[in-house]
Short mmCIF file of C-alpha atoms in Angstrom, two decimals:
data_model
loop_
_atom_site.label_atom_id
_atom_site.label_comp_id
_atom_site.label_asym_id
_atom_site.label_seq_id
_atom_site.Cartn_x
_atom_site.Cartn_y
_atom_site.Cartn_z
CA UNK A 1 103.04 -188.22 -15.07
CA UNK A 2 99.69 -186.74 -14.29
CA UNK A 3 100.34 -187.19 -10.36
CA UNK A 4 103.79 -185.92 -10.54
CA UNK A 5 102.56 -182.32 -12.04
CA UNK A 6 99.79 -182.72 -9.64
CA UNK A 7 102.86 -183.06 -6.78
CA UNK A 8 104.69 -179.97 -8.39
CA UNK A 9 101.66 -177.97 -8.35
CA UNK A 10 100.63 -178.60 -5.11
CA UNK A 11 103.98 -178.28 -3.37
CA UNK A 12 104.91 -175.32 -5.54
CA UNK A 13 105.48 -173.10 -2.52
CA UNK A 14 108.11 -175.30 -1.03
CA UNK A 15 109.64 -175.28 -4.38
CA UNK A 16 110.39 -172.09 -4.68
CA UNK A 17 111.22 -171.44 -1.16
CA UNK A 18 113.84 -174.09 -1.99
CA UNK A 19 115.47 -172.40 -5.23
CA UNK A 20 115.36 -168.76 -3.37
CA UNK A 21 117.03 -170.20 -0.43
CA UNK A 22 119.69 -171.72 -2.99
CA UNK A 23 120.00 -168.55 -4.81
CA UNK A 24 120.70 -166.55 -1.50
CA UNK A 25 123.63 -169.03 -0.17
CA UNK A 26 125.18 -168.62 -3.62
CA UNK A 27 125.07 -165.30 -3.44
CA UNK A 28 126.27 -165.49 0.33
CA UNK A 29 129.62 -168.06 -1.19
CA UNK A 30 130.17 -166.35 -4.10
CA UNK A 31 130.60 -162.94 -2.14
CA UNK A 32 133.93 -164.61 -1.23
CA UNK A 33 134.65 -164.05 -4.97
CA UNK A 34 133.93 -160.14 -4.33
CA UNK A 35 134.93 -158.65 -7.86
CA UNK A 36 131.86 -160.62 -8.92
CA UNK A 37 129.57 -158.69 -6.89
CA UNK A 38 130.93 -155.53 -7.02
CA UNK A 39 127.68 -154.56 -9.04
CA UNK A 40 125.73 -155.74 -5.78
CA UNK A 41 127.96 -153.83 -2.98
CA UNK A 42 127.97 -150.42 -1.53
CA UNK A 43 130.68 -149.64 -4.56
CA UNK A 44 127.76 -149.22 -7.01
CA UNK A 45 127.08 -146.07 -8.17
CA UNK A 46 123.37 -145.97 -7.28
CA UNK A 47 123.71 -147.12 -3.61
CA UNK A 48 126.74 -144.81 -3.31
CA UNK A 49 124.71 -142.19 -4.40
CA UNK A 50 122.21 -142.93 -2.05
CA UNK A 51 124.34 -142.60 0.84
CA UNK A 52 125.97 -139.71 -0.94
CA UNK A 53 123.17 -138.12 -0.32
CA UNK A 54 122.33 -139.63 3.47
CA UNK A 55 125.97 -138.30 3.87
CA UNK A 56 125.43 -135.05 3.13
CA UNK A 57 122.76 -134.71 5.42
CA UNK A 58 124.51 -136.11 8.36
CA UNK A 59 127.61 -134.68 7.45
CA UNK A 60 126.24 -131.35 8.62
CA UNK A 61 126.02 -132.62 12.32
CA UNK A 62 129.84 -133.43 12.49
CA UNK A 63 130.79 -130.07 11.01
CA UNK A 64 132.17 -128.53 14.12
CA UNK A 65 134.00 -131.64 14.99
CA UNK A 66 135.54 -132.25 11.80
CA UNK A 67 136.31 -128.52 12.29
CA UNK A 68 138.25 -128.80 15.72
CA UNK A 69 139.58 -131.65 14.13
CA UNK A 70 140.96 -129.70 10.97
CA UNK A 71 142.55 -126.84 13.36
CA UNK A 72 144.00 -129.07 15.31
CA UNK A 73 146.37 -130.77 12.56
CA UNK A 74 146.58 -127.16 10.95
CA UNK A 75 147.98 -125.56 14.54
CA UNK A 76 150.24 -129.06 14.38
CA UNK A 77 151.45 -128.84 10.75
CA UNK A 78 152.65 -125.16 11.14
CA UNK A 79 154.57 -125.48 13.86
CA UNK A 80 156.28 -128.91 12.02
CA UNK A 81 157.10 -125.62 9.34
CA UNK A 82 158.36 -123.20 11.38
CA UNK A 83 160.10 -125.27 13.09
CA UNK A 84 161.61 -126.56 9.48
CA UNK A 85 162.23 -123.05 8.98
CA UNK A 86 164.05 -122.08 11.82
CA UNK A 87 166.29 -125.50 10.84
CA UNK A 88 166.52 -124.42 7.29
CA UNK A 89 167.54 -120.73 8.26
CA UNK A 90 170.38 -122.47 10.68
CA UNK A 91 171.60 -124.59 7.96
CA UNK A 92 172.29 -122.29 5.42
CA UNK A 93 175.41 -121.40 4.08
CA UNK A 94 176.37 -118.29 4.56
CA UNK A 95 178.23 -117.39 1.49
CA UNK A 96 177.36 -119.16 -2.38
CA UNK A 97 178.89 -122.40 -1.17
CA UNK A 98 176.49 -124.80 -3.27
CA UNK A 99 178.25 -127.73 -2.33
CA UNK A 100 176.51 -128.16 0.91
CA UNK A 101 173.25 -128.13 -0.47
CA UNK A 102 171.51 -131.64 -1.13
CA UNK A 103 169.03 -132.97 -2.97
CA UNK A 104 165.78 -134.37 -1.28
CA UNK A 105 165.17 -138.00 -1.93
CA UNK A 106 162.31 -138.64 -4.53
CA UNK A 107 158.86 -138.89 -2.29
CA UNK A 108 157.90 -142.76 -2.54
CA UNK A 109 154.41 -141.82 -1.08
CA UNK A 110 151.41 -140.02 -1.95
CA UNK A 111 148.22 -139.38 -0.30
CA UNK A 112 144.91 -139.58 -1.56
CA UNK A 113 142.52 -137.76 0.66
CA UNK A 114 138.57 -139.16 0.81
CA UNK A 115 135.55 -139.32 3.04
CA UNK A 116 133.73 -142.59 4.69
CA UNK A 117 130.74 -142.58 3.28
CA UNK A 118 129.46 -145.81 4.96
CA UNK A 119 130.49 -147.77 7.64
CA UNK A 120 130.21 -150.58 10.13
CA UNK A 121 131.67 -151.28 13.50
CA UNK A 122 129.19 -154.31 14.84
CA UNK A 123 129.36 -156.97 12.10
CA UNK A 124 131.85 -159.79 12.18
CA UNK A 125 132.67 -158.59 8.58
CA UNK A 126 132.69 -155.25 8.53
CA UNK A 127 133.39 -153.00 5.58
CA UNK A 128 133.83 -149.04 5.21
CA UNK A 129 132.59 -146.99 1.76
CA UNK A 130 134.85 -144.26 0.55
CA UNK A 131 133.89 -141.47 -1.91
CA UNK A 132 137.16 -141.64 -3.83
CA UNK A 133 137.29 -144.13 -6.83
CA UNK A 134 139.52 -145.24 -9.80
CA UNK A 135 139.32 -141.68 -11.32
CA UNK A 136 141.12 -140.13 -8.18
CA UNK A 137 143.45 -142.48 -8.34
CA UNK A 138 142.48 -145.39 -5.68
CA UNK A 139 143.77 -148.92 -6.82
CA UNK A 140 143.09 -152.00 -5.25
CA UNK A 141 144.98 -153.69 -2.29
CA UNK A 142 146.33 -149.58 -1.27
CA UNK A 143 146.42 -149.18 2.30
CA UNK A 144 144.22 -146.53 4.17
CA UNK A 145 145.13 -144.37 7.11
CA UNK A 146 143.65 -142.01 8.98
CA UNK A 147 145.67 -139.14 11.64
CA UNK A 148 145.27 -141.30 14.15
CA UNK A 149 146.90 -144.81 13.15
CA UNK A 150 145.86 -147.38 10.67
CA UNK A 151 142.41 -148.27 8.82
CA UNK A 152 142.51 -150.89 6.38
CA UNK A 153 143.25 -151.92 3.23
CA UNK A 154 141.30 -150.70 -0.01
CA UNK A 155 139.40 -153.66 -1.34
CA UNK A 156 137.35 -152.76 -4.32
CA UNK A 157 137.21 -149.87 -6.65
CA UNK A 158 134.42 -148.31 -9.14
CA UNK A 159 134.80 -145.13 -10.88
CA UNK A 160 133.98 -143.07 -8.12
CA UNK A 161 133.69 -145.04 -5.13
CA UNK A 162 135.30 -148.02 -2.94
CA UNK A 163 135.36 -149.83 -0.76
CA UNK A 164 137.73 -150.73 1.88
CA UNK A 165 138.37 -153.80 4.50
CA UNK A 166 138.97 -152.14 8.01
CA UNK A 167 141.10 -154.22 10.65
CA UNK A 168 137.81 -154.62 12.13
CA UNK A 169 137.34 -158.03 9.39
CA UNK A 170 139.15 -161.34 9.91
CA UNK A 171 139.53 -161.67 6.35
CA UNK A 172 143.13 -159.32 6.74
CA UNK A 173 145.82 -159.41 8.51
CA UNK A 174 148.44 -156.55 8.91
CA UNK A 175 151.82 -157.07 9.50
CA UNK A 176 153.24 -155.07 12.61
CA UNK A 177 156.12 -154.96 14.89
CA UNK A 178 157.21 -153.23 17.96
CA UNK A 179 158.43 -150.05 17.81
CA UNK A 180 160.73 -150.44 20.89
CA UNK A 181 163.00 -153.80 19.71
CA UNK A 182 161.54 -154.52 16.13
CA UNK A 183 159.79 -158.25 16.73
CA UNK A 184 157.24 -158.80 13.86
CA UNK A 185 153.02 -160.34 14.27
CA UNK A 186 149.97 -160.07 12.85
CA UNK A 187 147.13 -158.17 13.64
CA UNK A 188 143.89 -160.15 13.22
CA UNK A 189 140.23 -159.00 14.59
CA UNK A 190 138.26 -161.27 16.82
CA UNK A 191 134.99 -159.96 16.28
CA UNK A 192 134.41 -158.75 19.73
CA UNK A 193 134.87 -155.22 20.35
CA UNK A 194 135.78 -152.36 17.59
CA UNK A 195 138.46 -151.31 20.27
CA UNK A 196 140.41 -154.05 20.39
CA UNK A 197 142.44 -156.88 17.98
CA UNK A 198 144.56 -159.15 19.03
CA UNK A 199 148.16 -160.22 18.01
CA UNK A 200 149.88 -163.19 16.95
CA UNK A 201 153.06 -164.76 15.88
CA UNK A 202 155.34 -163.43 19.22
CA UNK A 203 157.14 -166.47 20.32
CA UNK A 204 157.65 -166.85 24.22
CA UNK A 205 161.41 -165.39 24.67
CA UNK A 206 160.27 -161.99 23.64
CA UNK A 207 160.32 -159.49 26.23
CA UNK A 208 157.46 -157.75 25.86
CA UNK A 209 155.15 -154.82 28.21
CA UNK A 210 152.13 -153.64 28.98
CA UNK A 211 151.66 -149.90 26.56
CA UNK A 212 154.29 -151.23 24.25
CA UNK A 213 153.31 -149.79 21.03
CA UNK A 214 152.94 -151.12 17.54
CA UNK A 215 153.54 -149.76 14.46
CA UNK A 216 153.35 -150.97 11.04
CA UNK A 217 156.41 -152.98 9.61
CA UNK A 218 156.97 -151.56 5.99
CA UNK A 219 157.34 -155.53 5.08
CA UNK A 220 154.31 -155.15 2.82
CA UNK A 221 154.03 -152.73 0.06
CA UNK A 222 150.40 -151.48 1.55
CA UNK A 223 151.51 -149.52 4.38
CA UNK A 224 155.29 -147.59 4.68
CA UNK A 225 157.14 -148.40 7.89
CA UNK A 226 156.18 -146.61 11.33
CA UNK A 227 151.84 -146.09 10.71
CA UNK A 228 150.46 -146.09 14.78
CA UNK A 229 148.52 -149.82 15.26
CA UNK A 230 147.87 -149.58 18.36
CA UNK A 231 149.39 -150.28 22.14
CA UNK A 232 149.43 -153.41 24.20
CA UNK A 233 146.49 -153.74 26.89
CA UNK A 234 147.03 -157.29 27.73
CA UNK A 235 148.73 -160.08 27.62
CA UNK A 236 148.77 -163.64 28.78
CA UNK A 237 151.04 -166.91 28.22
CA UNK A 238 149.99 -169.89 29.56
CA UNK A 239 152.58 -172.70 30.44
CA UNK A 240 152.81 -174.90 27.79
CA UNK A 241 152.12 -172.23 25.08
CA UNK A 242 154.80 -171.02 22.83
CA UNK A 243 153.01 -168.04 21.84
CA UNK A 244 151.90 -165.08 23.61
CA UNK A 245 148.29 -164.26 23.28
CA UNK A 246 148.03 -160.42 22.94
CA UNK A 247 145.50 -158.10 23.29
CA UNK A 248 146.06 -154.65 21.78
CA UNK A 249 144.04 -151.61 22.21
CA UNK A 250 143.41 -150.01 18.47
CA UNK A 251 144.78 -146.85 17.92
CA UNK A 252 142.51 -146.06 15.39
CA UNK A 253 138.68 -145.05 16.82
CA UNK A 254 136.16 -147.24 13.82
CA UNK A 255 133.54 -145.49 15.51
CA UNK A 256 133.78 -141.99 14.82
CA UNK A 257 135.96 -142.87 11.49
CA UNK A 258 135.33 -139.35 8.81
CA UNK A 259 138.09 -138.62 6.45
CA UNK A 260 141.02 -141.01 5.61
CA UNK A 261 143.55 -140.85 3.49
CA UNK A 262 144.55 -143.81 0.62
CA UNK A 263 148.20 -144.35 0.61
CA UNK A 264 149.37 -144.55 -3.02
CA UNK A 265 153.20 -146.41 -2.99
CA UNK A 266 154.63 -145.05 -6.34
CA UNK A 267 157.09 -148.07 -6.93
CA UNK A 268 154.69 -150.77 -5.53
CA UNK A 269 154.17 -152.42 -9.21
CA UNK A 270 157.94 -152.22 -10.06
CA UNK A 271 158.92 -154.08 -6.75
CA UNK A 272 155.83 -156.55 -6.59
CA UNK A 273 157.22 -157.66 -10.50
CA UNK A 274 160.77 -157.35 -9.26
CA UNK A 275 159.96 -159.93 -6.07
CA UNK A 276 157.71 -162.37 -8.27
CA UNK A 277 160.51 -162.55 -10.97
CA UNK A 278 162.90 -162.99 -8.32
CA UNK A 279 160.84 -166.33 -6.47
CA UNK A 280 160.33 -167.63 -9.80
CA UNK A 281 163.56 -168.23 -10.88
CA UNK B 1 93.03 -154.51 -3.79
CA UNK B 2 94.44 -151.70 -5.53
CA UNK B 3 94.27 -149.66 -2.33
CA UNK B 4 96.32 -152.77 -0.58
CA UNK B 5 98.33 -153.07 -3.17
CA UNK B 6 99.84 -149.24 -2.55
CA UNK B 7 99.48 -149.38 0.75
CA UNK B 8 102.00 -152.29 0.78
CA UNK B 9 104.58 -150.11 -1.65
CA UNK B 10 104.32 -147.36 0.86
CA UNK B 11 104.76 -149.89 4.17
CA UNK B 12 107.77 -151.21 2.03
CA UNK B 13 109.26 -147.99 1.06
CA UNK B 14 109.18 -146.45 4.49
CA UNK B 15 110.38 -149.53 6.57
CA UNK B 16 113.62 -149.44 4.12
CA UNK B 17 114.33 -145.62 4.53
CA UNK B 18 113.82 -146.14 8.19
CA UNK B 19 116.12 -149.49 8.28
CA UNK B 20 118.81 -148.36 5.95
CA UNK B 21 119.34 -144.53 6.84
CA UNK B 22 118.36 -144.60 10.57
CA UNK B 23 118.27 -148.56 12.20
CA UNK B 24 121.57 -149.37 10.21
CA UNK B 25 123.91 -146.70 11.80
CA UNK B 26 122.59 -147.51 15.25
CA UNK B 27 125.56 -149.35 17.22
CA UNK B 28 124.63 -149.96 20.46
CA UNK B 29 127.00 -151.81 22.36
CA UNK B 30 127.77 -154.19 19.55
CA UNK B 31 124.83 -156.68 20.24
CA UNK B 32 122.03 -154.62 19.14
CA UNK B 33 121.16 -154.43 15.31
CA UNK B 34 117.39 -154.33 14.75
CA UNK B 35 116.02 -154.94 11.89
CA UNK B 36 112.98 -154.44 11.52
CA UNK B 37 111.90 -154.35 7.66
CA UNK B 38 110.60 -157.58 7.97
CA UNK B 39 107.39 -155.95 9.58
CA UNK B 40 106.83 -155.58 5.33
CA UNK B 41 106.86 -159.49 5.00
CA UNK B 42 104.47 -159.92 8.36
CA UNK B 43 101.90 -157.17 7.62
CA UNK B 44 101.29 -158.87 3.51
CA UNK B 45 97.78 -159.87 4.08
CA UNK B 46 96.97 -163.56 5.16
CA UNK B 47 95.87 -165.24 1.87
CA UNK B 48 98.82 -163.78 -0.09
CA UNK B 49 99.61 -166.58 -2.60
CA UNK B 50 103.26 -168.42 -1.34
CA UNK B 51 105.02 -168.31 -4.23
CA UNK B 52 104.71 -164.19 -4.20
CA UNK B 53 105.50 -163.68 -0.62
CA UNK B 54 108.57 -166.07 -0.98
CA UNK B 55 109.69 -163.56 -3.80
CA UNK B 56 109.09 -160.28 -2.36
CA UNK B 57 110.42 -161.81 1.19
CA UNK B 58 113.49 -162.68 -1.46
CA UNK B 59 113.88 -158.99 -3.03
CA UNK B 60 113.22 -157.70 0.58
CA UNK B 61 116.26 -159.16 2.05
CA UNK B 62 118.33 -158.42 -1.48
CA UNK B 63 117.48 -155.00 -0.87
CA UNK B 64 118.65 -154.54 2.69
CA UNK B 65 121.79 -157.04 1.51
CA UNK B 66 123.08 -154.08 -1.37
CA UNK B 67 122.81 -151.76 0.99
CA UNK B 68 124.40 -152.96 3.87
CA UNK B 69 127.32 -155.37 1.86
CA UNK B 70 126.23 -158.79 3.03
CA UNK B 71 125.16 -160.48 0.06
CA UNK B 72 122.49 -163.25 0.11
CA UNK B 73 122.20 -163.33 3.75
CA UNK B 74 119.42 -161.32 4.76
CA UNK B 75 117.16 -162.80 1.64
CA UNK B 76 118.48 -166.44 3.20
CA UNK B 77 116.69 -165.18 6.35
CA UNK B 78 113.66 -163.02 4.69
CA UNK B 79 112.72 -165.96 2.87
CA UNK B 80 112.95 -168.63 5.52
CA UNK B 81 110.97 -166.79 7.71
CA UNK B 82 108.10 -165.75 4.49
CA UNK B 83 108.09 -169.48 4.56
CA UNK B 84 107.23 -170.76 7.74
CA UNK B 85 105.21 -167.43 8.73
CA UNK B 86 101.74 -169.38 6.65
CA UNK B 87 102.23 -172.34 9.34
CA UNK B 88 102.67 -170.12 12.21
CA UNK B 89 98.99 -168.33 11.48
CA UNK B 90 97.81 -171.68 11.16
CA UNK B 91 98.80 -172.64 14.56
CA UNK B 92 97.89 -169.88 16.22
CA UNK B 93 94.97 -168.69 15.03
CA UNK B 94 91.52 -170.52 13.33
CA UNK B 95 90.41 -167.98 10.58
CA UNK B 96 87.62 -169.43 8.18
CA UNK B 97 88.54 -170.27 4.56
CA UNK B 98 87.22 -166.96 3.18
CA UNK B 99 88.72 -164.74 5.79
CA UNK B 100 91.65 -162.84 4.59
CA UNK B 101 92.83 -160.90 7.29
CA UNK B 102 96.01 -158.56 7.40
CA UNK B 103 97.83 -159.22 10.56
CA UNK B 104 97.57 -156.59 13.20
CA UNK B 105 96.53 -156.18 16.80
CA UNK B 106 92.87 -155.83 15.80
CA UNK B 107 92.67 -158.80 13.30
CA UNK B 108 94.44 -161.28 15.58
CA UNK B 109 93.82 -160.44 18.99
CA UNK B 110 96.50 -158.38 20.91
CA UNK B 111 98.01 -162.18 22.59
CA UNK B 112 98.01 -163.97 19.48
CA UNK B 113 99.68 -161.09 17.37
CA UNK B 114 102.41 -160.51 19.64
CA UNK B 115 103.03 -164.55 19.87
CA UNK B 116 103.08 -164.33 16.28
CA UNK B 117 105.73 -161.43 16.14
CA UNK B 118 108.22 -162.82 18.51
CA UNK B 119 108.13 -166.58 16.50
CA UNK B 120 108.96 -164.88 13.24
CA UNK B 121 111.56 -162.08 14.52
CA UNK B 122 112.81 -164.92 16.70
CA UNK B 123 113.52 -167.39 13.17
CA UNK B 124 114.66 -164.51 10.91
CA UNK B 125 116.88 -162.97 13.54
CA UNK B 126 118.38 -166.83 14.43
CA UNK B 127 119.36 -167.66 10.49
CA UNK B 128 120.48 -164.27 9.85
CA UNK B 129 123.07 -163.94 12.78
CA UNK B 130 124.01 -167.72 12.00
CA UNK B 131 124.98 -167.30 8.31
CA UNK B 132 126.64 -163.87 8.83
CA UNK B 133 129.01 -165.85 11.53
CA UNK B 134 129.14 -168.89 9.35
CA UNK B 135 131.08 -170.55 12.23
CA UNK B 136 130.54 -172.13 15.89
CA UNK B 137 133.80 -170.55 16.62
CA UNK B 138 131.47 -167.25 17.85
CA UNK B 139 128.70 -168.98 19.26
CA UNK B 140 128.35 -166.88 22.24
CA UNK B 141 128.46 -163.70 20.91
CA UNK B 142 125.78 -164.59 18.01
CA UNK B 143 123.69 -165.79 20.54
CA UNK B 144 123.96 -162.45 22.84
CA UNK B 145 122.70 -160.58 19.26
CA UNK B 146 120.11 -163.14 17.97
CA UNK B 147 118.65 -162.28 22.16
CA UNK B 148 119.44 -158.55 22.42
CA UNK B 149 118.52 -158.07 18.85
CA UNK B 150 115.09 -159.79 18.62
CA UNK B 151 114.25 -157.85 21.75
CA UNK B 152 114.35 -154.67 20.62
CA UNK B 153 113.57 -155.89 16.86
CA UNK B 154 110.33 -157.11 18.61
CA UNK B 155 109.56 -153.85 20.97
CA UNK B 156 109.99 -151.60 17.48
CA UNK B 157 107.91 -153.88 15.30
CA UNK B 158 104.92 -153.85 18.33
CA UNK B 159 105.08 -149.79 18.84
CA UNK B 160 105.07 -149.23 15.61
CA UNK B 161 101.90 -151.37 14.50
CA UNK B 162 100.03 -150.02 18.33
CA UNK B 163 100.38 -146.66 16.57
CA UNK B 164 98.19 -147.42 13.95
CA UNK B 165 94.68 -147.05 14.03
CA UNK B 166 92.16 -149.94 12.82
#
């Protein structure tokens, strides 16, 4: 007994070094479990605030980009109006004929506008912090755009905070299709470069090009139908294959990522229930 | 010891402003993520007892890990390198029993100390890019950032301790 303590005490470093290096591969397995650790991510109110703060700082420095930026889609959107206008003024009826007029369809989307507050390009798992939380609105498993294409789908949410899976992580996959005959892949990340992902899933009779362009396929309550994924800068098929293997050039630039917008699907609960009622029976 | 004591706080402190707000959103070319907030672990003076450089090496890594959302794997490297870093002195150097030196150029010797940095950057940098991959499938890329990484990992940690005086 005595020579066992003796053997504790005198190896007591290597014991401990044991049980930390236990307690950090737990923490690195049960990460897979995220909701669990949402107390330890970027999500928590304390880091967030941190990089609030670091945000704020550096935010200054990107002011006349985000600027250019923000005339630019302002210069874009009013000529979309006036050029609604002009098709508005064409289209109405001359006299009090109401019968002609027609009622819009009920919007199915809304937009939640927020600003990365963190984010990573160079990891193999890389995630991106927003400043909007629950309170604005931002559920779990919404899908997040930017002007540019797609950016990933929201992951975790705190009050004021979350935190969102880019493309740039092979833990998602986004379903696309090409926008010039329809054919639906997925989109995974290889870890490489933050410019490029590659696609899956297109069997060998497809006819497909080099620039052929992918959009989203609006098979997925996440994303609606049409969101810019990017354009085709490779591809390759090897003999006995009966896949293509498909490199695509991301429309979306991780790097200089600033304000995105959440996608908030108003009917997304009612058709998930209706769907898992439906596969039940 | 109350002067080393804060002396260590304010190492600490700095080295994790520097590594989250400035290090962190450097993205050169994909390969090249220094870290270099293990200096903290290799400047704890010689004699530390184990048991409390395992756990600060442990809280270290935890720290960098909440900030940077890759939980558990930096402290899996902090603390494997805490652990072998005792051995490493050992091997490289022959201080007396009641020296208790803190590692620097002027303690060590200017050879000795940078052997001593590049074996330790070299291990953390190795486990770290290892568990974040947690696969063979990208064994040529982690190997490009465990080389391009420890480089410049290596050439930070060295200016910055030939900037301070003895």
């Amino acid at each position: 007994m005595k020579n066992l303590i003796n053997f504790l005490i005198h190896h007591s470093g290597f014991f401990v070094f044991l049980l930390l290096e236990i307690l950090s591969l737990m923490l690195v397995f049960n990460n897979r479990d995220y909701q669990k650790s949402v107390f330890f991510s970027s999500s928590n109110t304390i880091i967030s605030s941190f990089y609030n703060w670091n945000n704020y700082i550096v935010g200054f420095f990107n002011l006349s980009k985000s600027n250019q930026q923000l005339a630019e889609e302002n210069t874009q959107l009013k000529n979309q109006l006036l050029d609604l206008q002009n098709k508005l003024e064409a289209l109405q009826p001359s006299g009090t004929d109401s019968l002609s007029y027609k009622i819009p369809p009920e919007k199915q989307y809304r937009f939640i506008e927020a600003k990365v507050i963190n984010n990573s390009t160079n990891k193999l798992q890389n995630y991106i912090t927003l400043n909007k939380g629950a309170l604005d609105g931002v559920k779990p498993d919404m899908g997040v755009i930017n002007d540019e294409g797609i950016v990933g789908i929201v992951k975790n949410v705190s009050q004021h905070f979350s935190v969102v899976i880019p493309v740039l992580n092979p833990k998602i996959q986004i379903n696309c299709k090409f926008k010039r005959n329809n054919y639906i892949g997925s989109l995974v990340w290889d870890g490489k470069d933050y410019r490029f992902a590659s696609l899956t899933d297109i069997a060998r009779h497809v006819p497909i090009k080099m620039g052929d362009t992918l959009v989203t396929s609006g098979l997925t309550t996440t994303f609606p139908e049409g969101i810019p994924v990017g354009t085709i800068e490779n591809f390759n098929l090897k003999e006995s294959d009966a896949y293509y293997e498909i490199k695509v050039k991301l429309a979306t630039n991780f790097r200089t990522l600033s304000y995105v917008k959440v996608i908030d699907f108003k009917n997304a609960g009612e058709l998930k229930e209706l769907e898992k009622t439906a596969y039940e029976e | 010891m109350a002067i080393t004591v804060f002396q260590n706080i304010i190492r600490f402190v700095l080295l994790m402003m520097v590594q989250i707000f400035v290090l962190n959103n450097i993205q050169l070319s994909g390969y090249i993520n220094p870290y270099i907030y293990i200096l903290f672990i290799l400047s704890l003076p010689y004699r530390t007892p184990q048991w409390l450089t395992l756990i600060l090496a442990f809280v270290t890594g935890l720290m960098v890990d909440i900030f940077m959302n890759t939980m558990g794997t930096h402290a899996f490297a902090t603390v494997l390198m805490a652990f072998t870093r005792n051995g490493i002195i050992n091997l490289i150097t022959d201080f007396e029993k009641d020296e208790n030196p803190t590692p620097s150029f002027y303690t060590f010797g200017i050879g000795v100390y940078i052997r001593y940095i590049v074996l330790l950057v070299f291990i953390h940098h190795t486990a770290l890019f290892f568990l974040e991959a947690f696969s063979l499938a990208h064994f040529g890329i982690v190997i490009k950032k465990i080389f391009f990484s420890s480089v410049v990992s290596i050439l930070l940690i060295l200016g910055i301790q030939s900037l301070k005086k003895k």
